[in-house]
Tab-separated table of C-alpha atoms in Angstrom:
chain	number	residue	atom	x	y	z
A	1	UNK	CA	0.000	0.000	0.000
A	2	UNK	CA	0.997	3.496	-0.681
A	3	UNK	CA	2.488	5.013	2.537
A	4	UNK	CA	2.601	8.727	3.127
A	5	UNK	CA	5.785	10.335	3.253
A	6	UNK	CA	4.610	14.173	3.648
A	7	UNK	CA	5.901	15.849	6.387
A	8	UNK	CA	5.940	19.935	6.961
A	9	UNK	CA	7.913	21.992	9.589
A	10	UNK	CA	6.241	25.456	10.465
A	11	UNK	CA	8.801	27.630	11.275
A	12	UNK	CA	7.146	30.791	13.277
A	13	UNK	CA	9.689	33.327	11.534
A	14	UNK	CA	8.548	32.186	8.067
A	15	UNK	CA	4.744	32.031	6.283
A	16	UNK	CA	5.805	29.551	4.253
A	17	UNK	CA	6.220	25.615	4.730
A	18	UNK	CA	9.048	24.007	3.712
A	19	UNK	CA	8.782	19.635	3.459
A	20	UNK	CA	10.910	16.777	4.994
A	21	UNK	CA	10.775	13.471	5.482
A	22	UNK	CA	9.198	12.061	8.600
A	23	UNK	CA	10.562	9.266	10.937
A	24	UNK	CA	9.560	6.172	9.824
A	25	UNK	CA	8.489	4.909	13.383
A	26	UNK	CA	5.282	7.723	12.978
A	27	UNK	CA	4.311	7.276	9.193
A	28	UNK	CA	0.950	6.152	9.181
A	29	UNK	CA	-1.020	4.142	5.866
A	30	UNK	CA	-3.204	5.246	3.919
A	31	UNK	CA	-6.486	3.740	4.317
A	32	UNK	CA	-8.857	2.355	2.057
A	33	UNK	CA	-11.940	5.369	2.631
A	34	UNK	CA	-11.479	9.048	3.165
A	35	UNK	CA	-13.047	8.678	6.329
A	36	UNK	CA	-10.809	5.603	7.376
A	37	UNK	CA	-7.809	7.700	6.910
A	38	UNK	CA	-8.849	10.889	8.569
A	39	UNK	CA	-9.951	8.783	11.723
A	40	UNK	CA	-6.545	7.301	11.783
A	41	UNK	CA	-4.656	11.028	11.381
A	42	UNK	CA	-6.738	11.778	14.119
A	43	UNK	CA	-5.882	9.042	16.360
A	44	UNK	CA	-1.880	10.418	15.490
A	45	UNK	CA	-2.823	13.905	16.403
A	46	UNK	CA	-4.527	12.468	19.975
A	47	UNK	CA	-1.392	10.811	20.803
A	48	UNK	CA	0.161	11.677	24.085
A	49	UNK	CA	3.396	9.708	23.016
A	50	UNK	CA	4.559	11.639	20.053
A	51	UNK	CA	5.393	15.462	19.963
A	52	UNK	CA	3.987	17.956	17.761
A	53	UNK	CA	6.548	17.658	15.268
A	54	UNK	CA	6.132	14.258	14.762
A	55	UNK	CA	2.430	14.697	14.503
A	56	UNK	CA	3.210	17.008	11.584
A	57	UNK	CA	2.708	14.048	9.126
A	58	UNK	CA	-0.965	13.652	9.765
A	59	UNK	CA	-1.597	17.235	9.624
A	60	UNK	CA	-0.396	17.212	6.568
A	61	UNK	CA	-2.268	14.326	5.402
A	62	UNK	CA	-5.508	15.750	6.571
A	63	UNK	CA	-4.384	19.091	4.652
A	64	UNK	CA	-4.520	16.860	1.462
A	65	UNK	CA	-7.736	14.596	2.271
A	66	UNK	CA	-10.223	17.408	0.636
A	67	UNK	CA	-13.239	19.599	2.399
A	68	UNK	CA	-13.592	16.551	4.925
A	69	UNK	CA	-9.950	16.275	5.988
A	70	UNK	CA	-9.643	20.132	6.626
A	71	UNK	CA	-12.966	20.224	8.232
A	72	UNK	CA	-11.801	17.643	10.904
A	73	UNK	CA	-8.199	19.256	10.763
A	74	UNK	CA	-10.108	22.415	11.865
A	75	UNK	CA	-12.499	21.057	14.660
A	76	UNK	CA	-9.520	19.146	16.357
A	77	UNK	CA	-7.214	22.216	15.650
A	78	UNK	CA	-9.508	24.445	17.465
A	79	UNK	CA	-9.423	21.958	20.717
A	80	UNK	CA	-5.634	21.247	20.823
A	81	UNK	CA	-5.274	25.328	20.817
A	82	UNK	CA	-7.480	25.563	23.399
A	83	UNK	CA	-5.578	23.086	25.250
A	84	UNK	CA	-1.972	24.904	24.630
A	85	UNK	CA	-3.700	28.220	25.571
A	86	UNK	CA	-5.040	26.864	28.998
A	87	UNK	CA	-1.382	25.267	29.785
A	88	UNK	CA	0.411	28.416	28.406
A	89	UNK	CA	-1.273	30.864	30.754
A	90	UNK	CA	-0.429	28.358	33.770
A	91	UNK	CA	3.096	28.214	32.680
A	92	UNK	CA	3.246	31.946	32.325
A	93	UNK	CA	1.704	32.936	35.634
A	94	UNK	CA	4.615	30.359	37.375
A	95	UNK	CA	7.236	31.635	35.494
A	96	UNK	CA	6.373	35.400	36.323
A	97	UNK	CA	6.686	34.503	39.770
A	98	UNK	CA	9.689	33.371	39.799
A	99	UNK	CA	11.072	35.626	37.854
A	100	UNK	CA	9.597	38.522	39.741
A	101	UNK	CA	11.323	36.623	42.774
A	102	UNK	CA	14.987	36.404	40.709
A	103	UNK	CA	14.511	40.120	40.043
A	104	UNK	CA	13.769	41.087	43.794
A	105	UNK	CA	16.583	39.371	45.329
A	106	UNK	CA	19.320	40.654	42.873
A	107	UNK	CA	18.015	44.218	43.639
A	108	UNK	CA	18.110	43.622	47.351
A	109	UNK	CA	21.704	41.717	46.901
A	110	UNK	CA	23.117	44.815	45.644
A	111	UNK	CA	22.259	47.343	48.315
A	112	UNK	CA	24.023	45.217	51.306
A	113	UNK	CA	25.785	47.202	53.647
A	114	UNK	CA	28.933	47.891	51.374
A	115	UNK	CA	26.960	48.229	47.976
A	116	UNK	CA	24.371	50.864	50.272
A	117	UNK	CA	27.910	53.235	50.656
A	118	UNK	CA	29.335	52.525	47.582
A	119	UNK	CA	25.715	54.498	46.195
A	120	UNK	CA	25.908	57.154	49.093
A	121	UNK	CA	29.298	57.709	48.242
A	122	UNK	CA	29.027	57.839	44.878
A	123	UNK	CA	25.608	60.286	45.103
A	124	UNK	CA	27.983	62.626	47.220
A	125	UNK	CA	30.168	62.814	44.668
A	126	UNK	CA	27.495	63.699	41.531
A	127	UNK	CA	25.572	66.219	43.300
A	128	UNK	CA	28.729	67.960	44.484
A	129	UNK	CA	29.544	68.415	41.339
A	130	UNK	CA	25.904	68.778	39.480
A	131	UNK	CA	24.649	71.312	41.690
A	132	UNK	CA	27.986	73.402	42.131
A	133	UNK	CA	28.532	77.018	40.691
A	134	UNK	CA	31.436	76.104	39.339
A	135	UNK	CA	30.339	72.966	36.943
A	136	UNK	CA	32.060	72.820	33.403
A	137	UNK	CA	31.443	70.553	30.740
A	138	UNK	CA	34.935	68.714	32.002
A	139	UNK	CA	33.754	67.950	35.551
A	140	UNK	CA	30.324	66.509	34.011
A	141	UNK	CA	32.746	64.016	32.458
A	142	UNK	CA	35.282	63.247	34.801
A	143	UNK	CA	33.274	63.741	38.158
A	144	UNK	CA	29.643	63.282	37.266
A	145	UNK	CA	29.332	60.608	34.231
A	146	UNK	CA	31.571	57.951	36.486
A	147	UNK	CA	29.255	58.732	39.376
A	148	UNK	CA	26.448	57.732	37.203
A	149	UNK	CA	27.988	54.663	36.002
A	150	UNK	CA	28.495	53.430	39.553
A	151	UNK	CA	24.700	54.528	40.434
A	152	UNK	CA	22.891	52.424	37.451
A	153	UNK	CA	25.793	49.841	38.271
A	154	UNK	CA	24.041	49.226	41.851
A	155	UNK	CA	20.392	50.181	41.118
A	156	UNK	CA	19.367	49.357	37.126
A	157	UNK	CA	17.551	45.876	36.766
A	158	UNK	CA	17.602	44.129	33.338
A	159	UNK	CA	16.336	40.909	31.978
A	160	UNK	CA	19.240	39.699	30.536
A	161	UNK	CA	21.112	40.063	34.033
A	162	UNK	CA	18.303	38.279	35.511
A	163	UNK	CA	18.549	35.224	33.395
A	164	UNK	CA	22.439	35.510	33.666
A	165	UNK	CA	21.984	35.476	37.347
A	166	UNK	CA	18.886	32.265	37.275
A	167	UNK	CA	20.161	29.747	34.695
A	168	UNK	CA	16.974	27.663	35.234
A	169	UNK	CA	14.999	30.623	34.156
A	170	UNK	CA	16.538	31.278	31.144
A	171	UNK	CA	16.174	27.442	30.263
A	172	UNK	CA	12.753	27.910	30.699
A	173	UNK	CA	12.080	30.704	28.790
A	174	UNK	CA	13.525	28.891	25.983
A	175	UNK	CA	11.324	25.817	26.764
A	176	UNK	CA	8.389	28.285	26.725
A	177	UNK	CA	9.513	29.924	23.379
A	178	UNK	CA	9.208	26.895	21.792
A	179	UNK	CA	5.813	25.465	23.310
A	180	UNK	CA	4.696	28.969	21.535
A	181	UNK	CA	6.046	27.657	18.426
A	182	UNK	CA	4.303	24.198	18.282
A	183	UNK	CA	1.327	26.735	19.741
A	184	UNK	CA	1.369	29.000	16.135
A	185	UNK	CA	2.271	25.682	14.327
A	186	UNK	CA	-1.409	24.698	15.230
A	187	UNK	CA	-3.230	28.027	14.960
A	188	UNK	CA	-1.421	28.675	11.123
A	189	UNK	CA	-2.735	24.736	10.423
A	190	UNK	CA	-6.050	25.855	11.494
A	191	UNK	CA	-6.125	29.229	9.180
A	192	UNK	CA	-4.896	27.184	6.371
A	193	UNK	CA	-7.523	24.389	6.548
A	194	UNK	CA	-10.338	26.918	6.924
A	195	UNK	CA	-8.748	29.186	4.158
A	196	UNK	CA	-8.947	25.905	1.963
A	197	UNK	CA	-12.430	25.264	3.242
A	198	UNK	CA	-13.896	28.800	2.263
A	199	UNK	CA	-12.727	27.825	-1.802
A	200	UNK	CA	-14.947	24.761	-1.833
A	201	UNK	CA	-19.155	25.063	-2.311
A	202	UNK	CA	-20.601	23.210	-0.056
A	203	UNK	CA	-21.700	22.663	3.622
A	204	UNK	CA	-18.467	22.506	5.176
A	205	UNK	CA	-17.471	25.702	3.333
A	206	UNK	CA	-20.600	27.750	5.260
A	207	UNK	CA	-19.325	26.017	8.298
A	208	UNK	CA	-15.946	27.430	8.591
A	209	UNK	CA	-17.081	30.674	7.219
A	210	UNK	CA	-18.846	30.926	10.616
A	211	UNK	CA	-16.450	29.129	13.255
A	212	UNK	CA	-15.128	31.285	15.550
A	213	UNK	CA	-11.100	32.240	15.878
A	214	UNK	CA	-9.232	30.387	18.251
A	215	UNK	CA	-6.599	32.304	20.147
A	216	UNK	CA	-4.335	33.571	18.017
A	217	UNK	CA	-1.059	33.625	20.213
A	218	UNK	CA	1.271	35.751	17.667
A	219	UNK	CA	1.504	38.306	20.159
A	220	UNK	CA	2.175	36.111	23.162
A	221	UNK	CA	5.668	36.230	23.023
A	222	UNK	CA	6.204	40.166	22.319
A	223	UNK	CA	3.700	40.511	25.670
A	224	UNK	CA	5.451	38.139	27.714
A	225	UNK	CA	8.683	40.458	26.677
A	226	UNK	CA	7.456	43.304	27.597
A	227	UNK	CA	6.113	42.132	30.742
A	228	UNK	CA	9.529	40.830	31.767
A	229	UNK	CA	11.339	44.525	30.883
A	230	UNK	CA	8.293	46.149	32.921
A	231	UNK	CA	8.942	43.664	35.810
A	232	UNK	CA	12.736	44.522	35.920
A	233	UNK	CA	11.977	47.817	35.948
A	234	UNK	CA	9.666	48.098	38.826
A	235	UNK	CA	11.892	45.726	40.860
A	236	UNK	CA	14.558	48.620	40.700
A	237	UNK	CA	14.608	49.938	44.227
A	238	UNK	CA	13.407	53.247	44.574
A	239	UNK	CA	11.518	55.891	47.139
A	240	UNK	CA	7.542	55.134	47.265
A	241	UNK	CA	6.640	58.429	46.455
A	242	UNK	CA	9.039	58.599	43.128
A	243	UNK	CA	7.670	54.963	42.220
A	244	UNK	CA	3.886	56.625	42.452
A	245	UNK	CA	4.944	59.935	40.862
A	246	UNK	CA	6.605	57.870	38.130
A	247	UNK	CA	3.259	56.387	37.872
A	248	UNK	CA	1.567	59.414	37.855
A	249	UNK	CA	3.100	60.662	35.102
A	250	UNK	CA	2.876	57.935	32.966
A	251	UNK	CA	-0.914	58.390	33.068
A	252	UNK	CA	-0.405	61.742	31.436
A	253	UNK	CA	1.691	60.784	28.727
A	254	UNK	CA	-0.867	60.220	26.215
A	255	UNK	CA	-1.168	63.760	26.146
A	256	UNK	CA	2.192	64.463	24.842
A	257	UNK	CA	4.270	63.912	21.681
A	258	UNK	CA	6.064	60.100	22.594
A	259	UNK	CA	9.326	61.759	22.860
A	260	UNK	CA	8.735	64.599	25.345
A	261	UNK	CA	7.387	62.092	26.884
A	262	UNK	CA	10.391	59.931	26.727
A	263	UNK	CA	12.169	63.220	27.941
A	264	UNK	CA	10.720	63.624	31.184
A	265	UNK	CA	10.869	59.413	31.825
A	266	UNK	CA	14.470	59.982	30.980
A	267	UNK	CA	15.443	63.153	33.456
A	268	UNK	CA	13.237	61.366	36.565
A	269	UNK	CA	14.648	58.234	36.536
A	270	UNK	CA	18.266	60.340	35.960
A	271	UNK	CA	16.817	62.275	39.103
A	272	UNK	CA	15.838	59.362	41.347
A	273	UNK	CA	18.691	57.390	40.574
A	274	UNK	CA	20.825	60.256	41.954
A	275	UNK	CA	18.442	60.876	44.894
A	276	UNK	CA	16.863	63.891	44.591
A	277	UNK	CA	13.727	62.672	43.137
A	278	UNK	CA	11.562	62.804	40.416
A	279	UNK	CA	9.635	65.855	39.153
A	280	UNK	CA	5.878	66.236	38.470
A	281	UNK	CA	4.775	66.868	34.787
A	282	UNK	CA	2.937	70.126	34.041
A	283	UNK	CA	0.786	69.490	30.666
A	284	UNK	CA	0.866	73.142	30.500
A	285	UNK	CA	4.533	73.335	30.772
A	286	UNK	CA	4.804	71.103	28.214
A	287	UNK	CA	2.326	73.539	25.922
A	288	UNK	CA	4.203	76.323	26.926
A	289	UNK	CA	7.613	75.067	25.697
A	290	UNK	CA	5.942	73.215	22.737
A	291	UNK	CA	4.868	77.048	21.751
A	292	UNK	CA	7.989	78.342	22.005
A	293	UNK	CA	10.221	75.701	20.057
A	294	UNK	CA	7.656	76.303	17.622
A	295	UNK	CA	8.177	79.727	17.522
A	296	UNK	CA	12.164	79.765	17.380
A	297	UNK	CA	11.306	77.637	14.030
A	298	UNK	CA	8.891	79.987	12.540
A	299	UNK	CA	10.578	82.944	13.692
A	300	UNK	CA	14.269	81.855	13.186
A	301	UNK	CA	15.494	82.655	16.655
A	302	UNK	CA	17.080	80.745	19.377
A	303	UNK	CA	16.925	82.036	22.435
A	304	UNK	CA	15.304	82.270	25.434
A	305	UNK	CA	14.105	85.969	24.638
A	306	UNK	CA	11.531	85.226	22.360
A	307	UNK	CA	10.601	88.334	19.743
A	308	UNK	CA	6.685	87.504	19.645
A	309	UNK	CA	4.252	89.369	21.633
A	310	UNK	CA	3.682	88.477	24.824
A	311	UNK	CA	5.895	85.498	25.027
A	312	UNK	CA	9.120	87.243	25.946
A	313	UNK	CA	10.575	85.636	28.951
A	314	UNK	CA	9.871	81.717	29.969
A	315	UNK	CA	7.549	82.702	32.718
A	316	UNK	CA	5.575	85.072	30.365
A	317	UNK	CA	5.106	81.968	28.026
A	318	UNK	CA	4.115	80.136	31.114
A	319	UNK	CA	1.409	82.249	32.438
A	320	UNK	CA	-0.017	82.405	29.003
A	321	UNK	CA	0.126	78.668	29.143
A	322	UNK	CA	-2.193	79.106	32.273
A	323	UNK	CA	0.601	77.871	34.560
A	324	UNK	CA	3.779	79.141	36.114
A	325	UNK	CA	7.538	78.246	35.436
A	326	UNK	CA	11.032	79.991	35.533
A	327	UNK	CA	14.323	78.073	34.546
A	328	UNK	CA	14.358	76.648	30.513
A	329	UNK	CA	16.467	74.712	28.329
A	330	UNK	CA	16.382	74.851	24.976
A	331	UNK	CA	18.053	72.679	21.735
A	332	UNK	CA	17.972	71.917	18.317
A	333	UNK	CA	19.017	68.786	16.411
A	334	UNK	CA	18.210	66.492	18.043
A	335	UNK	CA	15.493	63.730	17.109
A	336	UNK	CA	14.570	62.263	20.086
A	337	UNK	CA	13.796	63.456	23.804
A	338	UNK	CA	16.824	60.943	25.453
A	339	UNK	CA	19.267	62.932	23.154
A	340	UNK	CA	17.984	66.315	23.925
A	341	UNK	CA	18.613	65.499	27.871
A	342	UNK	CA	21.970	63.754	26.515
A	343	UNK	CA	22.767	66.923	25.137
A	344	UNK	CA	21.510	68.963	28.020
A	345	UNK	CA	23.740	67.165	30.334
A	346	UNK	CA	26.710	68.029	28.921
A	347	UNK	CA	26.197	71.536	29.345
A	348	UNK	CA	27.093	72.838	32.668
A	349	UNK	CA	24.142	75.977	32.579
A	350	UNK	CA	21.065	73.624	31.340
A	351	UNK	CA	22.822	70.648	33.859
A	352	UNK	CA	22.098	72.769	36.754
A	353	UNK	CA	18.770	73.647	35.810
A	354	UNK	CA	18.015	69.955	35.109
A	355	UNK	CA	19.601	68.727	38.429
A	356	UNK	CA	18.438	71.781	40.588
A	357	UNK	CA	15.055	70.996	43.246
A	358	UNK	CA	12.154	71.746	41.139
A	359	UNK	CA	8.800	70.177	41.762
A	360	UNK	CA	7.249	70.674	38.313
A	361	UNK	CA	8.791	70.081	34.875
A	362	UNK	CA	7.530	70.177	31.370
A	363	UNK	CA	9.020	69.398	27.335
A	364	UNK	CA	7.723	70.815	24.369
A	365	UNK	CA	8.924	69.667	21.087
A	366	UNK	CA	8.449	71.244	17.238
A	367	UNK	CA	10.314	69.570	14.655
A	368	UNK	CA	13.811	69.029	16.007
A	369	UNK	CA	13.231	71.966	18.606
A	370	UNK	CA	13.241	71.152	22.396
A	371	UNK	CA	12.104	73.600	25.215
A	372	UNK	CA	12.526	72.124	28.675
A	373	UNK	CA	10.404	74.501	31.331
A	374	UNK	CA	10.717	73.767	35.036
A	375	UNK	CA	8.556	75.209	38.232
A	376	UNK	CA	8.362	74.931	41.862
């Protein structure tokens, strides 16, 4: 009898199958009926003693039976996913845990009693420098930049240091990576059966026309990403109120342009990090300066003496803003809001102003324009 050699590996990375041969311990006959071989590719697929990959075969087969195979390949499709999806959020939730766990016990490792004066010290050290009159670019260099690599040294959290630090967990993470393969293996099976169902005129056609999605789990990995970078994040240890403030703010970034909003995530956790805590955003701080890097494009100026009526000084342009404000920064170049505090940083006048105890702090961007306002 003629014995089915088809065999397809889905690769998640690419739409399109490519064929190999299967193992000859899980080829499977082909029976006499239509019927008789689609019950027997089913009773492959059911097995608890083969993998998915080795199940491939009969997928396959069923892919090739016509409207009947691909209806069945869809029905028993639809179950397995449900199946993965039920065992993928229990595997998730555990391994969140623990990592969460892994994450919290590095942080508190650091900050013994030796790594606890290693960051006073090296906080001493910044701020004498940051908030001194006599700051020059050099000292922001030689003083303050090695201060700051000491300070994210002791305090910054990141998932790839966690999984250095828990071998077991990055094992895992690979062994959930691929369970999310074999997991889109089934769901792109079930899309292709159905998209071959909806060609044919019949029945079966109407019937997968109306069956409802499974889970599509494409975005599971990209979520379970960014769930570990928030994790590692909030596991960096930091004051209660600048954790809330932080949080705070974040609620009002919708308002803004993403990278004044970037801006302002940037300078707080710059602040915290040092100590001196985070500042509070001021929407209208951020209009204000938004107006007036506008205006230094429109009016080809750049200054903080602005020639249009009314807006003259940073707290005029404030009050018109509806708020109040004193100290500004202002640039040009740069395309994003981490490279406009990069740049700010490295200037001893706009360092001070960035490092100096304000409670309220706004950026307003037009074009490659950036006005930084700050108020008590």
């Amino acid at each position: 009898m003629f014995v089915s050699t088809i065999f397809l590996y889905f690769s998640t990375f690419a739409g399109a199958p490519v064929y190999q041969e299967p193992s000859p311990e899980v080829e499977i006959e082909t029976a006499v009926s239509v019927k008789e071989q689609i019950r027997e590719s089913l009773k492959v697929i059911r097995s608890r003693k083969l993998n998915w990959y080795d199940k491939e075969y009969a997928l396959e087969n069923l892919m090739h039976l016509g409207a009947e195979g691909q209806d069945a390949l869809m029905r028993q499709m639809k179950l397995e996913i449900r199946k993965l999806d039920t065992q993928f959020q229990r595997q998730r939730k555990t391994f969140i845990k623990e990592f969460t766990a892994a994450a919290t016990q590095i942080a508190k490792g650091r900050l013994d009693k030796k790594g606890s004066q290693r960051l006073a010290d090296a906080r001493k050290s910044l701020l004498a420098a940051s908030r001194g009159k006599n700051l020059t670019k050099a000292m922001v260099h030689e003083i303050c930049d090695p201060a700051v690599i000491t300070i994210v040294a002791l305090l910054e959290i990141t998932v790839a240091q966690i999984f250095e630090h828990e071998e077991d967990l990055d094992e895992e993470m690979w062994g959930i990576e691929e369970f999310l393969d074999q997991h889109m293996m089934l769901f792109n099976y079930w899309n292709q059966a159905r998209n071959e169902l909806l060609q044919a005129e019949n029945q079966l056609a109407k019937r997968a026309e109306r069956a409802q999605h499974p889970t599509d789990p494409s975005s599971y990995n990209n979520n379970l990403d960014s769930e570990l970078e928030r994790i590692a994040r909030n596991t960096e240890i930091m004051p209660d109120r600048d954790r809330a403030l932080l949080k705070d703010n974040a609620a009002l970034f919708s308002q803004l342009d993403p990278e004044e909003a970037a801006g302002i995530y940037k300078l707080n956790l710059l602040r915290i990090r040092c100590g001196i805590g985070a500042v509070r955003v001021d929407i209208k701080l951020c209009t204000a300066g938004r107006g007036h890097s506008a205006d230094m494009v429109e009016h080809g100026f750049f200054a903080h003496t602005s020639p249009v009526p009314g807006k003259s000084s940073p707290s005029d342009r404030a009050n018109l803003a509806g708020t109040s404000g004193g100290a500004e920064n202002i640039a040009s170049g740069q395309e994003t809001g981490h490279a406009a505090i990069q740049a700010w940083w490295y200037s001893p006048g706009h360092h001070l102003n960035m490092m100096a105890p304000h409670g309220r702090t706004g950026i307003g961007r037009h074009q490659n324009h950036w006005t930084q306002m700050f108020g008590n």
